[in-house]
Coordinates of N, CA, C and O in Angstrom, one line a residue:
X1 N -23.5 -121.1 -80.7 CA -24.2 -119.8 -80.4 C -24.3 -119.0 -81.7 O -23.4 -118.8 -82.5
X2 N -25.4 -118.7 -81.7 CA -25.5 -117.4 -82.9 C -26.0 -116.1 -82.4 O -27.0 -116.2 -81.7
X3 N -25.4 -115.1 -82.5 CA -26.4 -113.5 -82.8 C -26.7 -113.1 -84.2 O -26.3 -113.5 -85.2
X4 N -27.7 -112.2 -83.8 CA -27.9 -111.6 -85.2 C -29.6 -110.4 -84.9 O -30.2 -109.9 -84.0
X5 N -29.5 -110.3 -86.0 CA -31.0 -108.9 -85.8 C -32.1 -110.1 -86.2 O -31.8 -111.0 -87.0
X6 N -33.3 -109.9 -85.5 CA -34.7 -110.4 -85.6 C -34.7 -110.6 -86.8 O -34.9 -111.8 -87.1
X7 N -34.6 -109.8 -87.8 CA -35.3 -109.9 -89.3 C -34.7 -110.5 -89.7 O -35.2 -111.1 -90.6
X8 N -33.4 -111.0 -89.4 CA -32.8 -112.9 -90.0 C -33.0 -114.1 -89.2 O -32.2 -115.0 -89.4
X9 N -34.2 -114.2 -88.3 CA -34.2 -115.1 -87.4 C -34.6 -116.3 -88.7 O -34.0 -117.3 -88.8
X10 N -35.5 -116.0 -89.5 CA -35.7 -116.8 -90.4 C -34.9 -117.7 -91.2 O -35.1 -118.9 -91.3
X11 N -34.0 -117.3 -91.8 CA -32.6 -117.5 -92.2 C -32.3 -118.9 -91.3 O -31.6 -119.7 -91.9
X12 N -32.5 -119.1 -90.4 CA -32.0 -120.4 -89.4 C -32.8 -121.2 -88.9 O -32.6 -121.8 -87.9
X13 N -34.1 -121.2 -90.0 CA -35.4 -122.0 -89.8 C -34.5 -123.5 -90.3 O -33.9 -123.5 -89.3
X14 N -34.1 -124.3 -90.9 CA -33.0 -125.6 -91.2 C -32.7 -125.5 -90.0 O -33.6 -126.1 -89.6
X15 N -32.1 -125.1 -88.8 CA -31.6 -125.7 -88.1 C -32.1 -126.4 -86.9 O -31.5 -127.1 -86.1
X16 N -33.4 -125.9 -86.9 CA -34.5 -126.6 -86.0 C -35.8 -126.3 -86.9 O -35.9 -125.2 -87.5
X17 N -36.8 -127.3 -87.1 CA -38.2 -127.1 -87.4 C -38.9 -126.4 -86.4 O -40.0 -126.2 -86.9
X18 N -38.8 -125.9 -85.2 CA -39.3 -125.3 -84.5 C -39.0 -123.8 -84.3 O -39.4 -123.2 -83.3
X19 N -38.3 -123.3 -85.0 CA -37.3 -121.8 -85.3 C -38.6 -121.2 -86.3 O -38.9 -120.0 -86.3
X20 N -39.2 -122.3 -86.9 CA -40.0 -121.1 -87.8 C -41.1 -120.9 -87.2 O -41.8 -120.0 -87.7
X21 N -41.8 -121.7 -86.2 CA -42.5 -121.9 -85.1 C -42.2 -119.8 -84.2 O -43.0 -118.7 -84.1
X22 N -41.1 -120.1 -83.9 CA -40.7 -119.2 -83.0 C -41.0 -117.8 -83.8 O -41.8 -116.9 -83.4
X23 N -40.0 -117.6 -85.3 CA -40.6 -116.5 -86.1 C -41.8 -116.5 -86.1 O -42.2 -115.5 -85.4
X24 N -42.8 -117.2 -86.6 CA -44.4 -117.1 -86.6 C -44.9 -116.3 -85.3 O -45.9 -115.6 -85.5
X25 N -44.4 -116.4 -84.2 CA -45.0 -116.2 -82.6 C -44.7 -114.8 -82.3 O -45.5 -113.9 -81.8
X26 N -42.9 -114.7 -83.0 CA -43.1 -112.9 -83.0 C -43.6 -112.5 -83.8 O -44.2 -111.4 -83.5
X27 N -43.9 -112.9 -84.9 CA -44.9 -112.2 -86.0 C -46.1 -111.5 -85.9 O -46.5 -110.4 -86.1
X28 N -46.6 -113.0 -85.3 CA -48.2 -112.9 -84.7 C -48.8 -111.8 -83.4 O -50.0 -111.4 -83.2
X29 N -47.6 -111.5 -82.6 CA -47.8 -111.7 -81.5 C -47.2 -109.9 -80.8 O -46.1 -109.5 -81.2
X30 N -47.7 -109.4 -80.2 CA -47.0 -108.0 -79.4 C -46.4 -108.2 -78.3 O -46.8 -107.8 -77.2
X31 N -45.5 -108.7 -78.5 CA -44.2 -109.0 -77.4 C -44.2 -108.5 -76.1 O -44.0 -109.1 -75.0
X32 N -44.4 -106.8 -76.3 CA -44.4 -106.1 -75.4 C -45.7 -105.8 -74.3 O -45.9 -105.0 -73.4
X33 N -46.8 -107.1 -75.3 CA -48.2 -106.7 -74.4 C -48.2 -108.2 -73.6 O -49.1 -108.4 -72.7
X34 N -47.3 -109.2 -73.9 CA -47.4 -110.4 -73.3 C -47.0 -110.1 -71.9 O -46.1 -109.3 -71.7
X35 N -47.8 -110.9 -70.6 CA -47.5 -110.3 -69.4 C -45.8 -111.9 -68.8 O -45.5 -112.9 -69.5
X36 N -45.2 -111.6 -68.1 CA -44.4 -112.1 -67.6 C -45.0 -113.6 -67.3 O -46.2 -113.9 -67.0
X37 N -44.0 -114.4 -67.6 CA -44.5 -115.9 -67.3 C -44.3 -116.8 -68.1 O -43.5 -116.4 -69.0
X38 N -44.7 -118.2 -68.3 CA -44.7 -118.8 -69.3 C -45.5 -119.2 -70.5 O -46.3 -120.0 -70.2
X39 N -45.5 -119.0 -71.4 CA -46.6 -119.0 -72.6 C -46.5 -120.1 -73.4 O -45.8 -119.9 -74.4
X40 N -46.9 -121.4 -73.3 CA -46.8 -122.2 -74.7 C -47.4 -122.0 -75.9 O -48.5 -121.6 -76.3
X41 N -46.2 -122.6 -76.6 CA -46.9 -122.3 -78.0 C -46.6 -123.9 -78.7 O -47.0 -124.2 -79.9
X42 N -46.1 -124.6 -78.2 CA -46.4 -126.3 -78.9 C -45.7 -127.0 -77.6 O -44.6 -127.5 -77.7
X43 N -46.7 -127.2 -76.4 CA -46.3 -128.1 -75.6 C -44.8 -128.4 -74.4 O -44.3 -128.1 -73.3
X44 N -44.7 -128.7 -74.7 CA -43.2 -128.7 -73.4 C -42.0 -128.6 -75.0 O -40.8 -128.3 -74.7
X45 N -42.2 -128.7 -76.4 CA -41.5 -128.4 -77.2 C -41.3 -127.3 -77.4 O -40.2 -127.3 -77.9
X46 N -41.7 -125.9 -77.4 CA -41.4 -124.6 -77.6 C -42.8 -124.1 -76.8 O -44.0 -124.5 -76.9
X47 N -42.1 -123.3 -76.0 CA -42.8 -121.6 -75.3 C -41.5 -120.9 -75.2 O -40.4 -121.0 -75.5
X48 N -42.6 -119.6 -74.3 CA -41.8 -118.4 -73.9 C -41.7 -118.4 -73.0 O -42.7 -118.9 -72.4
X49 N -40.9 -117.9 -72.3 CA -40.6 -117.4 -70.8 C -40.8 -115.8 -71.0 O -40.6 -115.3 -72.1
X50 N -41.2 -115.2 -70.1 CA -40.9 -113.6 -70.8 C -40.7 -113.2 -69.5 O -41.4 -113.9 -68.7
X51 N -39.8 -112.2 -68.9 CA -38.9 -112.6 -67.9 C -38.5 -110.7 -67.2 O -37.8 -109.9 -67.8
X52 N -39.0 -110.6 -66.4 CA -38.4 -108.6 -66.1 C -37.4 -109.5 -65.1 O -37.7 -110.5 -64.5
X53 N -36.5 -109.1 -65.1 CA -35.1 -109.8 -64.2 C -34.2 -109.0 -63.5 O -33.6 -108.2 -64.3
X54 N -33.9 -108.9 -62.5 CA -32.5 -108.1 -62.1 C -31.2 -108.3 -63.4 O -30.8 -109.2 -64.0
X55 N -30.7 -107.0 -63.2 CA -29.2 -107.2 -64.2 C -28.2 -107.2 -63.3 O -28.3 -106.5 -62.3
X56 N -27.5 -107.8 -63.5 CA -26.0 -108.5 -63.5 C -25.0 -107.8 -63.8 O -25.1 -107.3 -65.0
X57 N -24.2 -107.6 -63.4 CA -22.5 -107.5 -63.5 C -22.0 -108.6 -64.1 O -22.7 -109.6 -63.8
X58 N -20.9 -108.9 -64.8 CA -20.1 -110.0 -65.2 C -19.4 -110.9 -64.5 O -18.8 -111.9 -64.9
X59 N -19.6 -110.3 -63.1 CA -19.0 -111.0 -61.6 C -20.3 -111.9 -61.2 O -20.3 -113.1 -60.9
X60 N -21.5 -110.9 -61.2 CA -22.5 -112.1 -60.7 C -22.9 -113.0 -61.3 O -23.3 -114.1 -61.0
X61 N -22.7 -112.4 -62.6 CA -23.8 -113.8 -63.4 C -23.0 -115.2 -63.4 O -21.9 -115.6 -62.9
X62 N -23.8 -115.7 -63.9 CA -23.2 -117.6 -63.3 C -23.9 -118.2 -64.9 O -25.1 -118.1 -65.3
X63 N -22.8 -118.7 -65.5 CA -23.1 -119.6 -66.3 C -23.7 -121.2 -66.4 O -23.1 -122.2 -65.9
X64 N -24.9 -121.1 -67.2 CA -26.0 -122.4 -67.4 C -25.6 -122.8 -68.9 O -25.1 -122.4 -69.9
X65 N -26.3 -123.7 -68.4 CA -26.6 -124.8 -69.7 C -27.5 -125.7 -69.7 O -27.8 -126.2 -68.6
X66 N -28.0 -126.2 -70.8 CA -28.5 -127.0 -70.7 C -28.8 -128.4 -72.1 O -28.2 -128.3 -73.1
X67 N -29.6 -129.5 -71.9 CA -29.0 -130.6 -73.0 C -30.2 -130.8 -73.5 O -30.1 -131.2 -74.7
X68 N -31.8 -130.7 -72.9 CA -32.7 -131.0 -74.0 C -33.1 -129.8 -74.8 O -33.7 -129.9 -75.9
X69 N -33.0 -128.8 -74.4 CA -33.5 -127.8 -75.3 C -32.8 -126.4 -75.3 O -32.1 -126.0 -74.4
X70 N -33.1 -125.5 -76.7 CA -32.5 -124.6 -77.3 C -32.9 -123.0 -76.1 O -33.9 -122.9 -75.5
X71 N -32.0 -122.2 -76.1 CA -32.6 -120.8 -75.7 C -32.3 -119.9 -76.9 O -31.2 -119.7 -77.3
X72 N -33.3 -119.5 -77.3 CA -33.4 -117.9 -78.1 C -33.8 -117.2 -77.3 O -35.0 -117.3 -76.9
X73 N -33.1 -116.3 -76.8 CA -32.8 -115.1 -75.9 C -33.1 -113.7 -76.6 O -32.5 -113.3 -77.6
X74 N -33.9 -113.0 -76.1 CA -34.3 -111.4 -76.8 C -34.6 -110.2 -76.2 O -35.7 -109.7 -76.1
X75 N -33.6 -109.6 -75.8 CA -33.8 -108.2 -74.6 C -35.0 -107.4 -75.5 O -35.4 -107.5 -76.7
X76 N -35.6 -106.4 -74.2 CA -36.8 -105.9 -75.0 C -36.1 -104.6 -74.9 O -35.7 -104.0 -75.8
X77 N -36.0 -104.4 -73.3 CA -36.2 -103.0 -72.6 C -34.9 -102.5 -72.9 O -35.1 -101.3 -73.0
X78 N -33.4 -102.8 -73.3 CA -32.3 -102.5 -73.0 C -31.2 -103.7 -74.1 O -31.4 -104.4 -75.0
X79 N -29.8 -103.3 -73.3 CA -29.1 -104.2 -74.1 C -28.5 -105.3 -72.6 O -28.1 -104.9 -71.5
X80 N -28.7 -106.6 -73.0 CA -28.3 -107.6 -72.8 C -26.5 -108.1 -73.3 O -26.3 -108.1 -74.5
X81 N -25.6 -108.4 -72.5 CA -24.7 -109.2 -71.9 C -24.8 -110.3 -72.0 O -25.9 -110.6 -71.6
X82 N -23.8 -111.7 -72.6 CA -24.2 -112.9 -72.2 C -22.4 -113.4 -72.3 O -21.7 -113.4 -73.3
X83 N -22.1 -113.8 -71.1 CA -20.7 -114.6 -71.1 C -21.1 -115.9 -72.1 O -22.3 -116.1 -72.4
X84 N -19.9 -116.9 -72.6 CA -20.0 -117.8 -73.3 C -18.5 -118.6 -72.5 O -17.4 -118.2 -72.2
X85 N -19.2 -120.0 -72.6 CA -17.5 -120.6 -72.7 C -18.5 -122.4 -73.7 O -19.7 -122.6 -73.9
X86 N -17.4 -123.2 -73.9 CA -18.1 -124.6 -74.9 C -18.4 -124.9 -73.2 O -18.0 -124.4 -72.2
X87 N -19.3 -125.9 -73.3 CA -19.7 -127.2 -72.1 C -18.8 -128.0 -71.9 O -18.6 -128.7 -70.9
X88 N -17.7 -128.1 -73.3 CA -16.7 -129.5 -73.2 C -16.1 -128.4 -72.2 O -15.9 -128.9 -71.0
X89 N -15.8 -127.3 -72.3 CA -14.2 -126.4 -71.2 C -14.6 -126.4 -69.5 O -13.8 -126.1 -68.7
X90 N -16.4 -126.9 -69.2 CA -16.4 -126.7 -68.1 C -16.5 -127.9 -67.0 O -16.6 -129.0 -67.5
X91 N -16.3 -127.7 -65.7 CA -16.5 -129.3 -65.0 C -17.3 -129.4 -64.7 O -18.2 -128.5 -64.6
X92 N -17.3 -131.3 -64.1 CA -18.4 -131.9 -64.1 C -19.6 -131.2 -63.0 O -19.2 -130.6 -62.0
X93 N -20.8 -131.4 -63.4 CA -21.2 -130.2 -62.3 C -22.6 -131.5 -62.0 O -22.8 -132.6 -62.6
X94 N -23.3 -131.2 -61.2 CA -24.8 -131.8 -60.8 C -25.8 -131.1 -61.7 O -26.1 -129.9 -61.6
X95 N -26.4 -132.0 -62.8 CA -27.6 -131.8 -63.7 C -28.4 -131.8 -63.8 O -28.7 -132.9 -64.3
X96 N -29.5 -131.0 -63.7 CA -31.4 -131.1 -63.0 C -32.2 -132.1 -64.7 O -32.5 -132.0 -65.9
X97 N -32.1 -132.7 -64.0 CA -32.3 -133.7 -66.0 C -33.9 -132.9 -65.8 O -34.1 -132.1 -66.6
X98 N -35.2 -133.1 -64.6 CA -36.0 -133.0 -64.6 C -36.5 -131.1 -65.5 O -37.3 -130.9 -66.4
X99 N -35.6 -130.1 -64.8 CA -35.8 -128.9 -65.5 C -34.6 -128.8 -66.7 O -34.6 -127.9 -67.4
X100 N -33.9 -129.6 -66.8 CA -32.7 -129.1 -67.9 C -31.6 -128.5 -68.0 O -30.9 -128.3 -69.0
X101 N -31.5 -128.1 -66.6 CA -30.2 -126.7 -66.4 C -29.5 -127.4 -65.4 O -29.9 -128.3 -64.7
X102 N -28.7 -127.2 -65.4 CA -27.0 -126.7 -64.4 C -26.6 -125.4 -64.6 O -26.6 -124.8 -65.7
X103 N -26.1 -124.9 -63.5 CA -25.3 -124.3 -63.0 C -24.0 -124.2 -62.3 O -23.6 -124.8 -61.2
X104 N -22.9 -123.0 -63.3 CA -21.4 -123.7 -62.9 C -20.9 -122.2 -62.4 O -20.2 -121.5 -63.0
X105 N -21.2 -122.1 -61.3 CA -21.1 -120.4 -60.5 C -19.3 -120.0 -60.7 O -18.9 -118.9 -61.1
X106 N -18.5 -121.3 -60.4 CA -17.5 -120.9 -60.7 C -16.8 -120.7 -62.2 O -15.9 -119.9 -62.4
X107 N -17.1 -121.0 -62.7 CA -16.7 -120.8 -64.4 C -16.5 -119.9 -64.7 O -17.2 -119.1 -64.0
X108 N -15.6 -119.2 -65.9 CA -15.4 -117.6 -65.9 C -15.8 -118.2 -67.8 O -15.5 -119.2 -68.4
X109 N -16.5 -116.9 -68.1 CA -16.7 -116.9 -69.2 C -15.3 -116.8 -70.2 O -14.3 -116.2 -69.8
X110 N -15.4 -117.4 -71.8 CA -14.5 -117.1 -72.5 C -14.1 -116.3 -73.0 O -12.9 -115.9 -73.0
X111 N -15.4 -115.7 -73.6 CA -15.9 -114.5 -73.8 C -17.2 -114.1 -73.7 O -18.0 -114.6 -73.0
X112 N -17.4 -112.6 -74.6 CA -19.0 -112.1 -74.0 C -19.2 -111.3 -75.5 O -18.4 -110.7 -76.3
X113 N -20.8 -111.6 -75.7 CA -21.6 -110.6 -76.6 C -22.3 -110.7 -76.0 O -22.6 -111.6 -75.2
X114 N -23.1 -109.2 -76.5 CA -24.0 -108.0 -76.5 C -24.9 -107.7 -77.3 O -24.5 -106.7 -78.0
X115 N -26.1 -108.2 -77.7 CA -27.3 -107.8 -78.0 C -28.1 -106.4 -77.7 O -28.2 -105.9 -76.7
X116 N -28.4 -106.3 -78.6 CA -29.5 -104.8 -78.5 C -30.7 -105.3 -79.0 O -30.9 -106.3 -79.8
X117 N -31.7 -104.3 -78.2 CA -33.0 -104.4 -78.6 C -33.0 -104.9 -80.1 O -32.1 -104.6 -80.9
X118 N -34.1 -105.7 -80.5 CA -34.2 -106.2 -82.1 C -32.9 -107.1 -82.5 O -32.5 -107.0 -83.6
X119 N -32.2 -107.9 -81.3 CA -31.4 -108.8 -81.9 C -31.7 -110.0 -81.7 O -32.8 -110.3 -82.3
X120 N -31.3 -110.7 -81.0 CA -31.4 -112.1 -80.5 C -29.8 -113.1 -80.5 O -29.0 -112.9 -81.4
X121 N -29.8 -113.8 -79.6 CA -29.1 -115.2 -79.1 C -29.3 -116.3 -78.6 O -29.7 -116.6 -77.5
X122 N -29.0 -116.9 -79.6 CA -29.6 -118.5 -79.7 C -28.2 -119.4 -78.8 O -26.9 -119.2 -78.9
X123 N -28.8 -120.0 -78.1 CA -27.6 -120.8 -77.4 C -28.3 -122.5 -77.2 O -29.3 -122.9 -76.7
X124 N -27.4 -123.0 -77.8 CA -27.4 -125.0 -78.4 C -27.1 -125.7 -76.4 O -26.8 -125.2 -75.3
X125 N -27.4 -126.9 -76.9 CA -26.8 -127.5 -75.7 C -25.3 -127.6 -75.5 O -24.9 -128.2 -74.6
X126 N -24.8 -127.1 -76.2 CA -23.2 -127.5 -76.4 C -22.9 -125.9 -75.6 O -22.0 -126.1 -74.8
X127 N -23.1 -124.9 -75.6 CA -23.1 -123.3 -75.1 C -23.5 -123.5 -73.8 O -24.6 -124.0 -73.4
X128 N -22.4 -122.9 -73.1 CA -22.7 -122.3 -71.6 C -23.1 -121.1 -71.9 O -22.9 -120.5 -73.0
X129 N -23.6 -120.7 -70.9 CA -23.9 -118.9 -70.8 C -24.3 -118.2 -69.8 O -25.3 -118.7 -69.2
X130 N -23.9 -117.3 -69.6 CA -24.0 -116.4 -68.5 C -25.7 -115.2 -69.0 O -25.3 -114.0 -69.0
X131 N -26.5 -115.1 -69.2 CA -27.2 -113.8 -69.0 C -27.5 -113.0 -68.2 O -27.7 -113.3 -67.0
X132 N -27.7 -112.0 -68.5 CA -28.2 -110.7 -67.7 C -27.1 -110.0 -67.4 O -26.8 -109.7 -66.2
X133 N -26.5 -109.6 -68.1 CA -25.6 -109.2 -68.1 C -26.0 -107.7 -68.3 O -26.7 -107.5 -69.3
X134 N -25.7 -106.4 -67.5 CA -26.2 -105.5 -68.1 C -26.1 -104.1 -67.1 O -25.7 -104.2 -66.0
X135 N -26.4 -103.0 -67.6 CA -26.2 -101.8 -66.8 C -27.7 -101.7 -66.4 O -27.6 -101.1 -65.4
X136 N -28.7 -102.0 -66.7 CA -30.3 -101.7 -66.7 C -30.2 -102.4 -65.1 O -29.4 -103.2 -64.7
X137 N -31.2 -101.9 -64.4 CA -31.8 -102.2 -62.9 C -32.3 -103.5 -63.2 O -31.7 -104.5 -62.9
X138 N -33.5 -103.6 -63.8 CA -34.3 -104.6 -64.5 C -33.6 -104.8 -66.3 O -32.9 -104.1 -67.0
X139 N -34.1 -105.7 -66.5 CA -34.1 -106.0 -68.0 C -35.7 -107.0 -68.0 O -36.3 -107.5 -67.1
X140 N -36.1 -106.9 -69.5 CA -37.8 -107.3 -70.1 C -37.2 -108.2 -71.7 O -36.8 -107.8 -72.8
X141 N -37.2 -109.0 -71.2 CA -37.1 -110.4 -72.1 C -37.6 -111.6 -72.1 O -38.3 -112.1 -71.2
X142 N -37.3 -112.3 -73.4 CA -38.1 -113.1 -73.8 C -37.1 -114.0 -73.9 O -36.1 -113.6 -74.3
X143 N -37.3 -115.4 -73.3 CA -36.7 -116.9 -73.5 C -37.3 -117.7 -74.1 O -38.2 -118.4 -73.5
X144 N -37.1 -117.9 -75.4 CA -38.2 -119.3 -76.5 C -37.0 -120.3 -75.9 O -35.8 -120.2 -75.4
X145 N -37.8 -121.3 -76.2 CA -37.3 -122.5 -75.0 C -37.5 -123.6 -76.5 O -38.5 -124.0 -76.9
X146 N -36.5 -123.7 -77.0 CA -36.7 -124.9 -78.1 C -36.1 -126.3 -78.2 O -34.9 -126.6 -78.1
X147 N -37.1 -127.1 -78.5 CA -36.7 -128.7 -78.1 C -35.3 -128.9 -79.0 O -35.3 -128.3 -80.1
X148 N -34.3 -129.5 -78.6 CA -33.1 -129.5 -79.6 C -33.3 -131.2 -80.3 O -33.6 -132.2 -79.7
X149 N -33.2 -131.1 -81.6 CA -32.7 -132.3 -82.6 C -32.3 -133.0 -82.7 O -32.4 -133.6 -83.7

């Protein structure tokens, strides 16, 4: 798992070829005029989700994961919540190979960071995580969906 502010997303282009993909998209692109949905930007290897969501308490949210691809995570409207625990600490659960996710409702996070607008959280296949974590009614975010290496 990494956080960090937008203006270093660059900085972590080495760790996927498709990271600098992702920088280019916010560059190019007005985040805030994209409508909700899915947007590709290189095939089933990298799009966006862009996502208005109910927020969560740390009681509801339910930690995911997943094994073929990366989430860069980016609150617009507010600050974003995300439990964490590794994938090795959780049990065996039923795997959607076809969408990529599991869900482990009972799992209690290890811990939790908090993102603010203009940050971002990148989470590997090896990261569980809880999102939506938050005081906001709604939250307005963006999920880049990146093929992992």
């Amino acid at each position: 798992m990494i956080i960090d502010k937008l203006e270093n997303l660059e900085k972590y282009c080495a760790l996927n070829p498709l990271f600098k993909e992702v920088a280019n998209f916010l560059a190019e692109n007005d985040m805030s005029a994209l409508p909700t949905g899915i947007h590709k930007i290189k095939g089933d290897e990298l799009f966006v989700n862009i996502q208005e969501a109910k927020g969560k308490t740390r009681e509801e949210a339910v930690i995911e994961f997943h094994r073929k691809m990366i989430d860069i995570q980016i609150p617009f409207s507010g600050s974003e919540t995300y439990g964490y625990i590794p994938v090795t600490d959780l049990p065996p659960v039923d795997f959607n190979e076809k969408d990529d996710y599991a869900v482990v409702p009972e799992a209690v996070p290890q811990s939790y960071v908090t993102c603010q607008p203009g940050m971002f959280a990148i989470f590997f296949p090896q990261d569980g995580h809880a999102p939506l974590i938050t005081d906001e009614a709604t939250i307005r975010k963006a999920i880049f969906k990146v093929k992992a290496i």
